[in-house]
Structure formats: C-alpha cells, structure tokens
PDB file of C-alpha atoms and ligand atoms in Angstrom:
ATOM      1  CA  MET A   1     -43.156  -8.099   5.338  1.00  0.00           C
ATOM      2  CA  ASP A   2     -41.063  -9.898   7.986  1.00  0.00           C
ATOM      3  CA  THR A   3     -39.360  -6.635   8.920  1.00  0.00           C
ATOM      4  CA  ILE A   4     -42.756  -4.950   9.340  1.00  0.00           C
ATOM      5  CA  ASN A   5     -44.016  -7.825  11.498  1.00  0.00           C
ATOM      6  CA  THR A   6     -40.901  -7.687  13.701  1.00  0.00           C
ATOM      7  CA  LEU A   7     -41.344  -3.924  14.152  1.00  0.00           C
ATOM      8  CA  LEU A   8     -45.047  -4.265  14.933  1.00  0.00           C
ATOM      9  CA  ALA A   9     -44.442  -7.047  17.469  1.00  0.00           C
ATOM     10  CA  PHE A  10     -42.217  -4.702  19.507  1.00  0.00           C
ATOM     11  CA  ASP A  11     -43.827  -3.729  22.820  1.00  0.00           C
ATOM     12  CA  THR A  12     -45.151  -0.157  22.394  1.00  0.00           C
ATOM     13  CA  ASN A  13     -44.460   0.579  26.085  1.00  0.00           C
ATOM     14  CA  TYR A  14     -40.705   0.461  25.361  1.00  0.00           C
ATOM     15  CA  ILE A  15     -41.157   2.821  22.410  1.00  0.00           C
ATOM     16  CA  LEU A  16     -43.289   5.102  24.580  1.00  0.00           C
ATOM     17  CA  VAL A  17     -40.730   5.308  27.399  1.00  0.00           C
ATOM     18  CA  ALA A  18     -37.844   5.862  24.957  1.00  0.00           C
ATOM     19  CA  LEU A  19     -39.764   8.663  23.186  1.00  0.00           C
ATOM     20  CA  LEU A  20     -40.750  10.320  26.471  1.00  0.00           C
ATOM     21  CA  VAL A  21     -37.131  10.364  27.644  1.00  0.00           C
ATOM     22  CA  LEU A  22     -36.038  11.774  24.264  1.00  0.00           C
ATOM     23  CA  PHE A  23     -38.713  14.500  24.259  1.00  0.00           C
ATOM     24  CA  PHE A  24     -38.069  15.378  27.901  1.00  0.00           C
ATOM     25  CA  MET A  25     -34.427  16.072  26.988  1.00  0.00           C
ATOM     26  CA  LEU A  26     -35.321  17.964  23.798  1.00  0.00           C
ATOM     27  CA  GLU A  27     -37.941  20.109  25.548  1.00  0.00           C
ATOM     28  CA  THR A  28     -35.494  20.926  28.362  1.00  0.00           C
ATOM     29  CA  PHE A  29     -32.874  21.862  25.775  1.00  0.00           C
ATOM     30  CA  PHE A  30     -35.116  23.992  23.529  1.00  0.00           C
ATOM     31  CA  ASN A  31     -37.242  25.617  26.245  1.00  0.00           C
ATOM     32  CA  ARG A  32     -34.653  26.884  28.711  1.00  0.00           C
ATOM     33  CA  SER A  33     -37.330  28.889  30.555  1.00  0.00           C
ATOM     34  CA  GLU A  34     -39.064  25.701  31.756  1.00  0.00           C
ATOM     35  CA  ARG A  35     -37.954  24.663  35.245  1.00  0.00           C
ATOM     36  CA  VAL A  36     -36.785  21.021  35.323  1.00  0.00           C
ATOM     37  CA  GLY A  37     -38.297  20.469  38.808  1.00  0.00           C
ATOM     38  CA  SER A  38     -41.821  21.481  37.772  1.00  0.00           C
ATOM     39  CA  LYS A  39     -41.403  19.518  34.549  1.00  0.00           C
ATOM     40  CA  ILE A  40     -40.591  16.346  36.520  1.00  0.00           C
ATOM     41  CA  ASN A  41     -43.605  16.975  38.785  1.00  0.00           C
ATOM     42  CA  HIS A  42     -45.781  17.359  35.691  1.00  0.00           C
ATOM     43  CA  LEU A  43     -44.359  14.142  34.244  1.00  0.00           C
ATOM     44  CA  ILE A  44     -45.099  12.196  37.458  1.00  0.00           C
ATOM     45  CA  ASN A  45     -48.710  13.451  37.665  1.00  0.00           C
ATOM     46  CA  ASN A  46     -49.384  12.568  34.039  1.00  0.00           C
ATOM     47  CA  GLY A  47     -47.212   9.424  34.036  1.00  0.00           C
ATOM     48  CA  LEU A  48     -49.317   7.818  36.794  1.00  0.00           C
ATOM     49  CA  PHE A  49     -52.142   7.625  34.266  1.00  0.00           C
ATOM     50  CA  GLN A  50     -49.889   5.475  32.101  1.00  0.00           C
ATOM     51  CA  LEU A  51     -49.558   2.992  34.966  1.00  0.00           C
ATOM     52  CA  LEU A  52     -53.360   2.655  34.949  1.00  0.00           C
ATOM     53  CA  ALA A  53     -53.261   2.182  31.180  1.00  0.00           C
ATOM     54  CA  ILE A  54     -50.704  -0.607  31.588  1.00  0.00           C
ATOM     55  CA  ALA A  55     -52.896  -2.168  34.320  1.00  0.00           C
ATOM     56  CA  ILE A  56     -55.876  -2.489  31.958  1.00  0.00           C
ATOM     57  CA  GLY A  57     -53.631  -3.300  28.975  1.00  0.00           C
ATOM     58  CA  SER A  58     -54.378  -7.027  29.096  1.00  0.00           C
ATOM     59  CA  ILE A  59     -58.154  -6.376  28.961  1.00  0.00           C
ATOM     60  CA  LEU A  60     -57.663  -4.081  25.941  1.00  0.00           C
ATOM     61  CA  GLY A  61     -55.387  -6.621  24.265  1.00  0.00           C
ATOM     62  CA  TRP A  62     -57.879  -9.436  24.877  1.00  0.00           C
ATOM     63  CA  MET A  63     -60.754  -7.326  23.448  1.00  0.00           C
ATOM     64  CA  ALA A  64     -58.752  -6.530  20.308  1.00  0.00           C
ATOM     65  CA  VAL A  65     -57.285  -9.990  19.675  1.00  0.00           C
ATOM     66  CA  SER A  66     -60.600 -11.829  20.198  1.00  0.00           C
ATOM     67  CA  THR A  67     -62.468  -9.387  17.909  1.00  0.00           C
ATOM     68  CA  PHE A  68     -59.918  -9.631  15.074  1.00  0.00           C
ATOM     69  CA  SER A  69     -59.724 -13.438  15.438  1.00  0.00           C
ATOM     70  CA  TRP A  70     -63.536 -13.582  15.178  1.00  0.00           C
ATOM     71  CA  ILE A  71     -63.539 -11.371  12.045  1.00  0.00           C
ATOM     72  CA  GLU A  72     -60.930 -13.617  10.416  1.00  0.00           C
ATOM     73  CA  ALA A  73     -62.552 -16.911  11.437  1.00  0.00           C
ATOM     74  CA  ASN A  74     -65.953 -15.798  10.111  1.00  0.00           C
ATOM     75  CA  ASN A  75     -64.647 -13.854   7.112  1.00  0.00           C
ATOM     76  CA  PHE A  76     -66.962 -11.100   8.330  1.00  0.00           C
ATOM     77  CA  GLY A  77     -67.375  -7.531   7.066  1.00  0.00           C
ATOM     78  CA  LEU A  78     -67.543  -5.573   3.825  1.00  0.00           C
ATOM     79  CA  PHE A  79     -63.873  -5.996   2.823  1.00  0.00           C
ATOM     80  CA  ASN A  80     -64.260  -9.783   2.916  1.00  0.00           C
ATOM     81  CA  LEU A  81     -67.095  -9.579   0.388  1.00  0.00           C
ATOM     82  CA  ILE A  82     -65.038  -7.569  -2.105  1.00  0.00           C
ATOM     83  CA  ASP A  83     -62.010  -8.834  -3.991  1.00  0.00           C
ATOM     84  CA  MET A  84     -59.226  -6.290  -3.415  1.00  0.00           C
ATOM     85  CA  PRO A  85     -55.419  -6.278  -3.099  1.00  0.00           C
ATOM     86  CA  TYR A  86     -54.067  -6.865   0.434  1.00  0.00           C
ATOM     87  CA  TRP A  87     -52.208  -3.528   0.562  1.00  0.00           C
ATOM     88  CA  LEU A  88     -55.426  -1.657  -0.296  1.00  0.00           C
ATOM     89  CA  LYS A  89     -57.374  -3.514   2.392  1.00  0.00           C
ATOM     90  CA  ILE A  90     -54.698  -2.657   4.988  1.00  0.00           C
ATOM     91  CA  THR A  91     -54.477   1.018   3.928  1.00  0.00           C
ATOM     92  CA  LEU A  92     -58.256   1.516   3.916  1.00  0.00           C
ATOM     93  CA  GLY A  93     -58.378  -0.197   7.314  1.00  0.00           C
ATOM     94  CA  VAL A  94     -55.939   2.339   8.828  1.00  0.00           C
ATOM     95  CA  PHE A  95     -58.033   5.262   7.495  1.00  0.00           C
ATOM     96  CA  LEU A  96     -61.298   3.723   8.710  1.00  0.00           C
ATOM     97  CA  ILE A  97     -59.991   3.152  12.247  1.00  0.00           C
ATOM     98  CA  ASP A  98     -58.964   6.823  12.310  1.00  0.00           C
ATOM     99  CA  PHE A  99     -62.403   7.772  10.939  1.00  0.00           C
ATOM    100  CA  ALA A 100     -64.091   5.893  13.810  1.00  0.00           C
ATOM    101  CA  ASP A 101     -61.857   7.710  16.319  1.00  0.00           C
ATOM    102  CA  TYR A 102     -62.881  11.066  14.812  1.00  0.00           C
ATOM    103  CA  TRP A 103     -66.601  10.455  15.451  1.00  0.00           C
ATOM    104  CA  PHE A 104     -66.058   8.895  18.877  1.00  0.00           C
ATOM    105  CA  HIS A 105     -63.933  11.929  19.781  1.00  0.00           C
ATOM    106  CA  ILE A 106     -66.762  14.284  18.760  1.00  0.00           C
ATOM    107  CA  LEU A 107     -69.189  12.256  20.885  1.00  0.00           C
ATOM    108  CA  ASP A 108     -66.709  12.585  23.774  1.00  0.00           C
ATOM    109  CA  HIS A 109     -67.098  16.372  23.539  1.00  0.00           C
ATOM    110  CA  LYS A 110     -70.857  16.472  22.942  1.00  0.00           C
ATOM    111  CA  SER A 111     -72.069  14.018  25.595  1.00  0.00           C
ATOM    112  CA  PRO A 112     -71.895  15.509  29.139  1.00  0.00           C
ATOM    113  CA  LEU A 113     -71.297  12.041  30.593  1.00  0.00           C
ATOM    114  CA  LEU A 114     -68.436  11.189  28.215  1.00  0.00           C
ATOM    115  CA  TRP A 115     -66.953  14.682  28.618  1.00  0.00           C
ATOM    116  CA  ARG A 116     -66.339  13.859  32.288  1.00  0.00           C
ATOM    117  CA  GLN A 117     -63.751  11.242  31.247  1.00  0.00           C
ATOM    118  CA  HIS A 118     -62.394  13.163  28.258  1.00  0.00           C
ATOM    119  CA  ARG A 119     -61.839  16.464  30.083  1.00  0.00           C
ATOM    120  CA  VAL A 120     -59.022  14.774  32.067  1.00  0.00           C
ATOM    121  CA  HIS A 121     -56.904  14.948  28.893  1.00  0.00           C
ATOM    122  CA  HIS A 122     -58.046  18.508  28.109  1.00  0.00           C
ATOM    123  CA  SER A 123     -57.551  19.887  31.613  1.00  0.00           C
ATOM    124  CA  ASP A 124     -53.733  20.026  31.440  1.00  0.00           C
ATOM    125  CA  THR A 125     -52.811  23.704  31.728  1.00  0.00           C
ATOM    126  CA  HIS A 126     -49.180  23.070  30.869  1.00  0.00           C
ATOM    127  CA  MET A 127     -48.630  21.234  27.639  1.00  0.00           C
ATOM    128  CA  ASP A 128     -45.625  18.997  27.055  1.00  0.00           C
ATOM    129  CA  ALA A 129     -44.949  15.440  25.834  1.00  0.00           C
ATOM    130  CA  SER A 130     -46.270  13.945  29.095  1.00  0.00           C
ATOM    131  CA  THR A 131     -49.757  15.373  28.365  1.00  0.00           C
ATOM    132  CA  SER A 132     -50.068  12.501  25.891  1.00  0.00           C
ATOM    133  CA  LEU A 133     -50.162  10.106  28.863  1.00  0.00           C
ATOM    134  CA  ARG A 134     -52.989  11.918  30.623  1.00  0.00           C
ATOM    135  CA  THR A 135     -55.986   9.845  29.635  1.00  0.00           C
ATOM    136  CA  PHE A 136     -58.650   8.490  31.978  1.00  0.00           C
ATOM    137  CA  PRO A 137     -58.580   4.648  31.730  1.00  0.00           C
ATOM    138  CA  THR A 138     -62.235   4.233  30.661  1.00  0.00           C
ATOM    139  CA  GLU A 139     -61.440   6.403  27.653  1.00  0.00           C
ATOM    140  CA  LEU A 140     -59.022   3.793  26.317  1.00  0.00           C
ATOM    141  CA  ILE A 141     -61.807   1.190  26.449  1.00  0.00           C
ATOM    142  CA  TYR A 142     -64.255   3.669  24.898  1.00  0.00           C
ATOM    143  CA  PHE A 143     -62.039   4.431  21.876  1.00  0.00           C
ATOM    144  CA  LEU A 144     -61.133   0.770  21.440  1.00  0.00           C
ATOM    145  CA  ILE A 145     -64.853  -0.117  21.269  1.00  0.00           C
ATOM    146  CA  GLY A 146     -65.278   2.462  18.469  1.00  0.00           C
ATOM    147  CA  GLU A 147     -62.296   1.046  16.597  1.00  0.00           C
ATOM    148  CA  LEU A 148     -63.560  -2.522  16.992  1.00  0.00           C
ATOM    149  CA  ILE A 149     -67.111  -1.687  15.848  1.00  0.00           C
ATOM    150  CA  ILE A 150     -65.800  -0.266  12.556  1.00  0.00           C
ATOM    151  CA  SER A 151     -63.363  -3.195  12.248  1.00  0.00           C
ATOM    152  CA  VAL A 152     -66.230  -5.708  12.482  1.00  0.00           C
ATOM    153  CA  LEU A 153     -68.430  -3.786  10.026  1.00  0.00           C
ATOM    154  CA  PHE A 154     -65.684  -3.489   7.400  1.00  0.00           C
ATOM    155  CA  GLY A 155     -63.826  -6.730   8.154  1.00  0.00           C
ATOM    156  CA  ILE A 156     -60.586  -4.867   8.930  1.00  0.00           C
ATOM    157  CA  ASP A 157     -57.381  -6.916   9.291  1.00  0.00           C
ATOM    158  CA  ILE A 158     -55.391  -6.857  12.564  1.00  0.00           C
ATOM    159  CA  MET A 159     -52.404  -5.574  10.529  1.00  0.00           C
ATOM    160  CA  SER A 160     -54.293  -2.274   9.940  1.00  0.00           C
ATOM    161  CA  MET A 161     -54.827  -1.901  13.684  1.00  0.00           C
ATOM    162  CA  SER A 162     -51.131  -2.615  14.389  1.00  0.00           C
ATOM    163  CA  ILE A 163     -49.973  -0.067  11.792  1.00  0.00           C
ATOM    164  CA  PHE A 164     -52.479   2.468  13.161  1.00  0.00           C
ATOM    165  CA  PHE A 165     -50.977   2.221  16.658  1.00  0.00           C
ATOM    166  CA  PHE A 166     -47.428   2.132  15.321  1.00  0.00           C
ATOM    167  CA  ILE A 167     -48.055   5.561  13.713  1.00  0.00           C
ATOM    168  CA  LEU A 168     -50.217   6.869  16.557  1.00  0.00           C
ATOM    169  CA  VAL A 169     -47.850   6.364  19.517  1.00  0.00           C
ATOM    170  CA  PRO A 170     -44.995   8.645  18.310  1.00  0.00           C
ATOM    171  CA  LEU A 171     -47.386  11.075  16.589  1.00  0.00           C
ATOM    172  CA  PHE A 172     -49.496  11.533  19.722  1.00  0.00           C
ATOM    173  CA  ILE A 173     -46.391  12.407  21.785  1.00  0.00           C
ATOM    174  CA  LEU A 174     -45.295  14.806  19.037  1.00  0.00           C
ATOM    175  CA  HIS A 175     -48.758  16.481  19.099  1.00  0.00           C
ATOM    176  CA  HIS A 176     -48.274  17.500  22.734  1.00  0.00           C
ATOM    177  CA  THR A 177     -44.582  18.392  22.926  1.00  0.00           C
ATOM    178  CA  SER A 178     -43.769  21.949  23.979  1.00  0.00           C
ATOM    179  CA  ILE A 179     -41.196  22.175  21.185  1.00  0.00           C
ATOM    180  CA  GLU A 180     -42.302  24.831  18.695  1.00  0.00           C
ATOM    181  CA  PHE A 181     -42.876  23.765  15.109  1.00  0.00           C
ATOM    182  CA  PRO A 182     -42.448  26.193  12.193  1.00  0.00           C
ATOM    183  CA  ALA A 183     -45.278  26.899   9.738  1.00  0.00           C
ATOM    184  CA  TRP A 184     -43.655  24.794   6.994  1.00  0.00           C
ATOM    185  CA  VAL A 185     -44.441  21.654   9.035  1.00  0.00           C
ATOM    186  CA  ASP A 186     -48.157  22.512   8.704  1.00  0.00           C
ATOM    187  CA  ARG A 187     -47.780  23.364   5.017  1.00  0.00           C
ATOM    188  CA  GLY A 188     -45.819  20.172   4.267  1.00  0.00           C
ATOM    189  CA  PHE A 189     -47.761  17.633   6.345  1.00  0.00           C
ATOM    190  CA  GLY A 190     -50.947  19.422   7.414  1.00  0.00           C
ATOM    191  CA  TRP A 191     -52.859  18.523   4.239  1.00  0.00           C
ATOM    192  CA  LEU A 192     -52.997  14.919   5.490  1.00  0.00           C
ATOM    193  CA  PHE A 193     -51.815  14.686   9.104  1.00  0.00           C
ATOM    194  CA  VAL A 194     -52.812  16.301  12.378  1.00  0.00           C
ATOM    195  CA  THR A 195     -49.696  18.394  13.046  1.00  0.00           C
ATOM    196  CA  PRO A 196     -48.639  19.465  16.579  1.00  0.00           C
ATOM    197  CA  ASN A 197     -49.773  23.043  15.812  1.00  0.00           C
ATOM    198  CA  TYR A 198     -53.225  21.754  14.790  1.00  0.00           C
ATOM    199  CA  HIS A 199     -53.666  19.489  17.818  1.00  0.00           C
ATOM    200  CA  LYS A 200     -52.652  22.274  20.194  1.00  0.00           C
ATOM    201  CA  VAL A 201     -55.624  24.343  18.955  1.00  0.00           C
ATOM    202  CA  HIS A 202     -57.774  21.474  20.301  1.00  0.00           C
ATOM    203  CA  HIS A 203     -56.274  22.141  23.766  1.00  0.00           C
ATOM    204  CA  GLU A 204     -57.166  25.867  23.821  1.00  0.00           C
ATOM    205  CA  GLN A 205     -59.257  26.852  26.884  1.00  0.00           C
ATOM    206  CA  ASP A 206     -61.765  28.696  24.745  1.00  0.00           C
ATOM    207  CA  GLN A 207     -64.405  26.103  23.849  1.00  0.00           C
ATOM    208  CA  TYR A 208     -64.809  27.511  20.335  1.00  0.00           C
ATOM    209  CA  TYR A 209     -61.375  26.023  19.643  1.00  0.00           C
ATOM    210  CA  THR A 210     -61.628  23.033  22.043  1.00  0.00           C
ATOM    211  CA  ASP A 211     -64.464  21.756  19.860  1.00  0.00           C
ATOM    212  CA  SER A 212     -62.316  21.565  16.721  1.00  0.00           C
ATOM    213  CA  ASN A 213     -59.503  19.487  15.170  1.00  0.00           C
ATOM    214  CA  TYR A 214     -60.822  16.164  16.468  1.00  0.00           C
ATOM    215  CA  GLY A 215     -58.606  14.095  14.153  1.00  0.00           C
ATOM    216  CA  THR A 216     -56.254  11.480  15.637  1.00  0.00           C
ATOM    217  CA  ILE A 217     -53.758  10.762  12.839  1.00  0.00           C
ATOM    218  CA  PHE A 218     -55.428  12.369   9.806  1.00  0.00           C
ATOM    219  CA  ILE A 219     -56.773  15.934   9.621  1.00  0.00           C
ATOM    220  CA  ILE A 220     -58.821  15.177   6.479  1.00  0.00           C
ATOM    221  CA  TRP A 221     -62.012  14.405   8.478  1.00  0.00           C
ATOM    222  CA  ASP A 222     -61.925  17.838  10.137  1.00  0.00           C
ATOM    223  CA  LYS A 223     -61.400  19.542   6.787  1.00  0.00           C
ATOM    224  CA  LEU A 224     -64.141  17.411   5.195  1.00  0.00           C
ATOM    225  CA  PHE A 225     -66.746  17.893   7.922  1.00  0.00           C
ATOM    226  CA  GLY A 226     -65.963  21.551   8.759  1.00  0.00           C
ATOM    227  CA  THR A 227     -64.462  21.088  12.231  1.00  0.00           C
ATOM    228  CA  PHE A 228     -60.995  22.396  11.339  1.00  0.00           C
ATOM    229  CA  LYS A 229     -59.914  25.627  13.074  1.00  0.00           C
ATOM    230  CA  PHE A 230     -56.581  27.377  13.432  1.00  0.00           C
ATOM    231  CA  LYS A 231     -55.005  29.684  15.986  1.00  0.00           C
ATOM    232  CA  PRO A 232     -51.258  30.408  16.304  1.00  0.00           C
ATOM    233  CA  VAL A 233     -49.677  28.364  19.108  1.00  0.00           C
ATOM    234  CA  SER A 234     -48.183  31.526  20.682  1.00  0.00           C
ATOM    235  CA  GLU A 235     -51.764  32.758  21.360  1.00  0.00           C
ATOM    236  CA  ILE A 236     -53.079  29.498  22.830  1.00  0.00           C
ATOM    237  CA  LYS A 237     -53.952  29.233  26.515  1.00  0.00           C
ATOM    238  CA  TYR A 238     -53.980  25.544  27.416  1.00  0.00           C
ATOM    239  CA  GLY A 239     -56.372  23.578  29.577  1.00  0.00           C
ATOM    240  CA  LEU A 240     -59.882  24.195  30.844  1.00  0.00           C
ATOM    241  CA  LYS A 241     -60.865  27.244  32.898  1.00  0.00           C
ATOM    242  CA  GLU A 242     -62.629  25.062  35.484  1.00  0.00           C
ATOM    243  CA  PHE A 243     -59.388  23.138  36.141  1.00  0.00           C
ATOM    244  CA  VAL A 244     -56.942  26.013  36.557  1.00  0.00           C
ATOM    245  CA  GLY A 245     -54.782  25.882  39.708  1.00  0.00           C
ATOM    246  CA  PRO A 246     -52.065  23.503  40.978  1.00  0.00           C
ATOM    247  CA  GLU A 247     -54.409  21.568  43.308  1.00  0.00           C
ATOM    248  CA  LYS A 248     -56.654  20.708  40.340  1.00  0.00           C
ATOM    249  CA  GLN A 249     -53.711  19.498  38.284  1.00  0.00           C
ATOM    250  CA  SER A 250     -52.613  16.733  40.642  1.00  0.00           C
ATOM    251  CA  PHE A 251     -53.026  13.073  39.688  1.00  0.00           C
ATOM    252  CA  LEU A 252     -55.371  12.344  42.595  1.00  0.00           C
ATOM    253  CA  TYR A 253     -57.659  15.280  41.809  1.00  0.00           C
ATOM    254  CA  GLN A 254     -57.683  14.311  38.134  1.00  0.00           C
ATOM    255  CA  LEU A 255     -58.515  10.725  39.064  1.00  0.00           C
ATOM    256  CA  ARG A 256     -61.533  11.928  41.057  1.00  0.00           C
ATOM    257  CA  SER A 257     -62.545  14.605  38.557  1.00  0.00           C
ATOM    258  CA  PRO A 258     -64.868  12.488  36.316  1.00  0.00           C
ATOM    259  CA  PHE A 259     -67.028  11.874  39.400  1.00  0.00           C
ATOM    260  CA  LEU A 260     -67.217  15.572  40.330  1.00  0.00           C
ATOM    261  CA  SER A 261     -69.972  17.839  39.002  1.00  0.00           C
ATOM    262  CA  THR A 262     -67.706  20.528  37.607  1.00  0.00           C
ATOM    263  CA  LYS A 263     -69.506  23.187  35.588  1.00  0.00           C
ATOM    264  CA  LYS A 264     -68.094  23.943  32.145  1.00  0.00           C
ATOM    265  CA  ILE A 265     -66.865  27.554  31.849  1.00  0.00           C
ATOM    266  CA  THR A 266     -67.325  28.725  28.280  1.00  0.00           C
ATOM    267  CA  GLU A 267     -66.908  31.932  26.315  1.00  0.00           C
ATOM    268  CA  ASP A 268     -69.650  33.404  24.197  1.00  0.00           C
ATOM    269  CA  HIS A 269     -68.707  33.597  20.515  1.00  0.00           C
ATOM    270  CA  THR A 270     -72.003  34.841  19.133  1.00  0.00           C
TER     271      THR A 270
HETATM  272 ZN1   ZN B 301     -60.854  16.280  22.749  1.00  0.00          ZN
HETATM  273 ZN1   ZN B 302     -54.340  16.043  23.145  1.00  0.00          ZN
END
C-alpha cells in the first residue's frame, strides 16, 4: 500500500511532461512524413492550454480535497452504509467516477452551451499526443463537478479518485497519439478499455461518429448504452468542419472560440 501511496503522491504534471516528450520522439520516429516544425507549432498551440490547466489546478485540487474530506468526516454516501471490503469499495469507486464522466461527456455534446467549451478539444484537425492537452479550462471544472457529485452520492474514497487519474493521464495521451495501433490491441483490451483506435472515432469530423465512444477509461458504458461505433483509423478525418484552416487552429482563436457563434456543420445520415 505504501508503494501505491508514493506513486499516487507523485505530481502528475511531471508524468505528463515526461510522457509528452516520449510520445513526441516516438511519433517523430514512426511517422517520418510528419514535419518536426509543424509538430512543434502544434505542440505549442495545444500546450498553452496546459498552462491554463496548471493555473486553475489549485482551485480543482481544493474542490476535490474539501469534498473528499467532507465525505470522510460525515461518513456520507451509499458505500458507507454497506459493509464491504476496502478493495471492492476502491474498485467500484474508479468505475463510478468513469461512469459519471461518460454521462457528463454526453451532456457536453448534447447541450449547445456546453458544446462551445467541448468543441475546443474536438476541433483539432491534426491528431497527436498534444491533442490531449487541448481542453478549455472550464471543462476541467465541469468534469470535476460530475466526478464529485457521484463521489458524494456513493461515498467514494479519495484513493479511487487518485487511481482514476493515475490511469487516465497516460491513457488519455495514448488515445490521441498519431502512432498507429494494430487491431490486436482492440481485440485484447477493447472489451474493457477505450483504445486509441476507439477514441479516434470520437474525433471524426462526421458528427455521426463524433457522437459516439464517449468513454474516458472504460468502453463498457458505450457498449452497454449503444453509443459504441467503429471506423478504421485510416479513414478518419479529424476535427470539426467549422474549424478547418490554420487560422482557426491557433491557441488564441481556440481561446476565443467558445464565445463565438460558430454554426455546426453536420452530414445527413438518414
Ligand atoms: Zn467529445
Ligand atoms: Zn479526445
């Protein structure tokens, strides 16, 4: 348990930077056709969003720590009413946090107001590991609220939340890397996890596919609730039609974009 605690106490920003450097090198090595200059430019535009995330990090941390301290002090939530082994409580907690993210992600797509913040992540027309950084800051607060609501209701332990993020950080980078993954990765892990090939379908320009594969860590919710779709990565066109063009891909344009009335361009699938 001590080893787990030491690992979980490690600042995720260090892990994030180390993984981004590693994936940048791997992507450059495996995808020789990608120009390093444009890749660095892409990394800077997306990486600036991470600086905003770090800026609001203390607010997010305070929200999480005070909520979990309150749950513990008051012995609140369903899990605290039932006698169950600690490992089961922690495992169920990880799945429930992911379950909350699934529904909040769907709401992000369905509500026109929330879509304005969420489309920043979807608008990237060139997918690589740095796309994982492209998240509008309010979205981090939005998802955290969802995770904390379910934590209060079920009396989830802070350890579940820590494990959730410990899995999520590397997996989320992996979801967006431009490295190609063979079909056996989907066959081997895709019964439980959102694989990179599955998450990339979620980034397809065609809204029929954009509105699918909402899972964060686990794909089971999509398979259970009928939102799972598949398209080979080689046929996927990334981004959103309304955000195509270099001027619309810059950090400053993206930062302004939630406040712009940009009409959704969709395809008819009827
Ligand atoms: Zn989405
Ligand atoms: Zn994504």
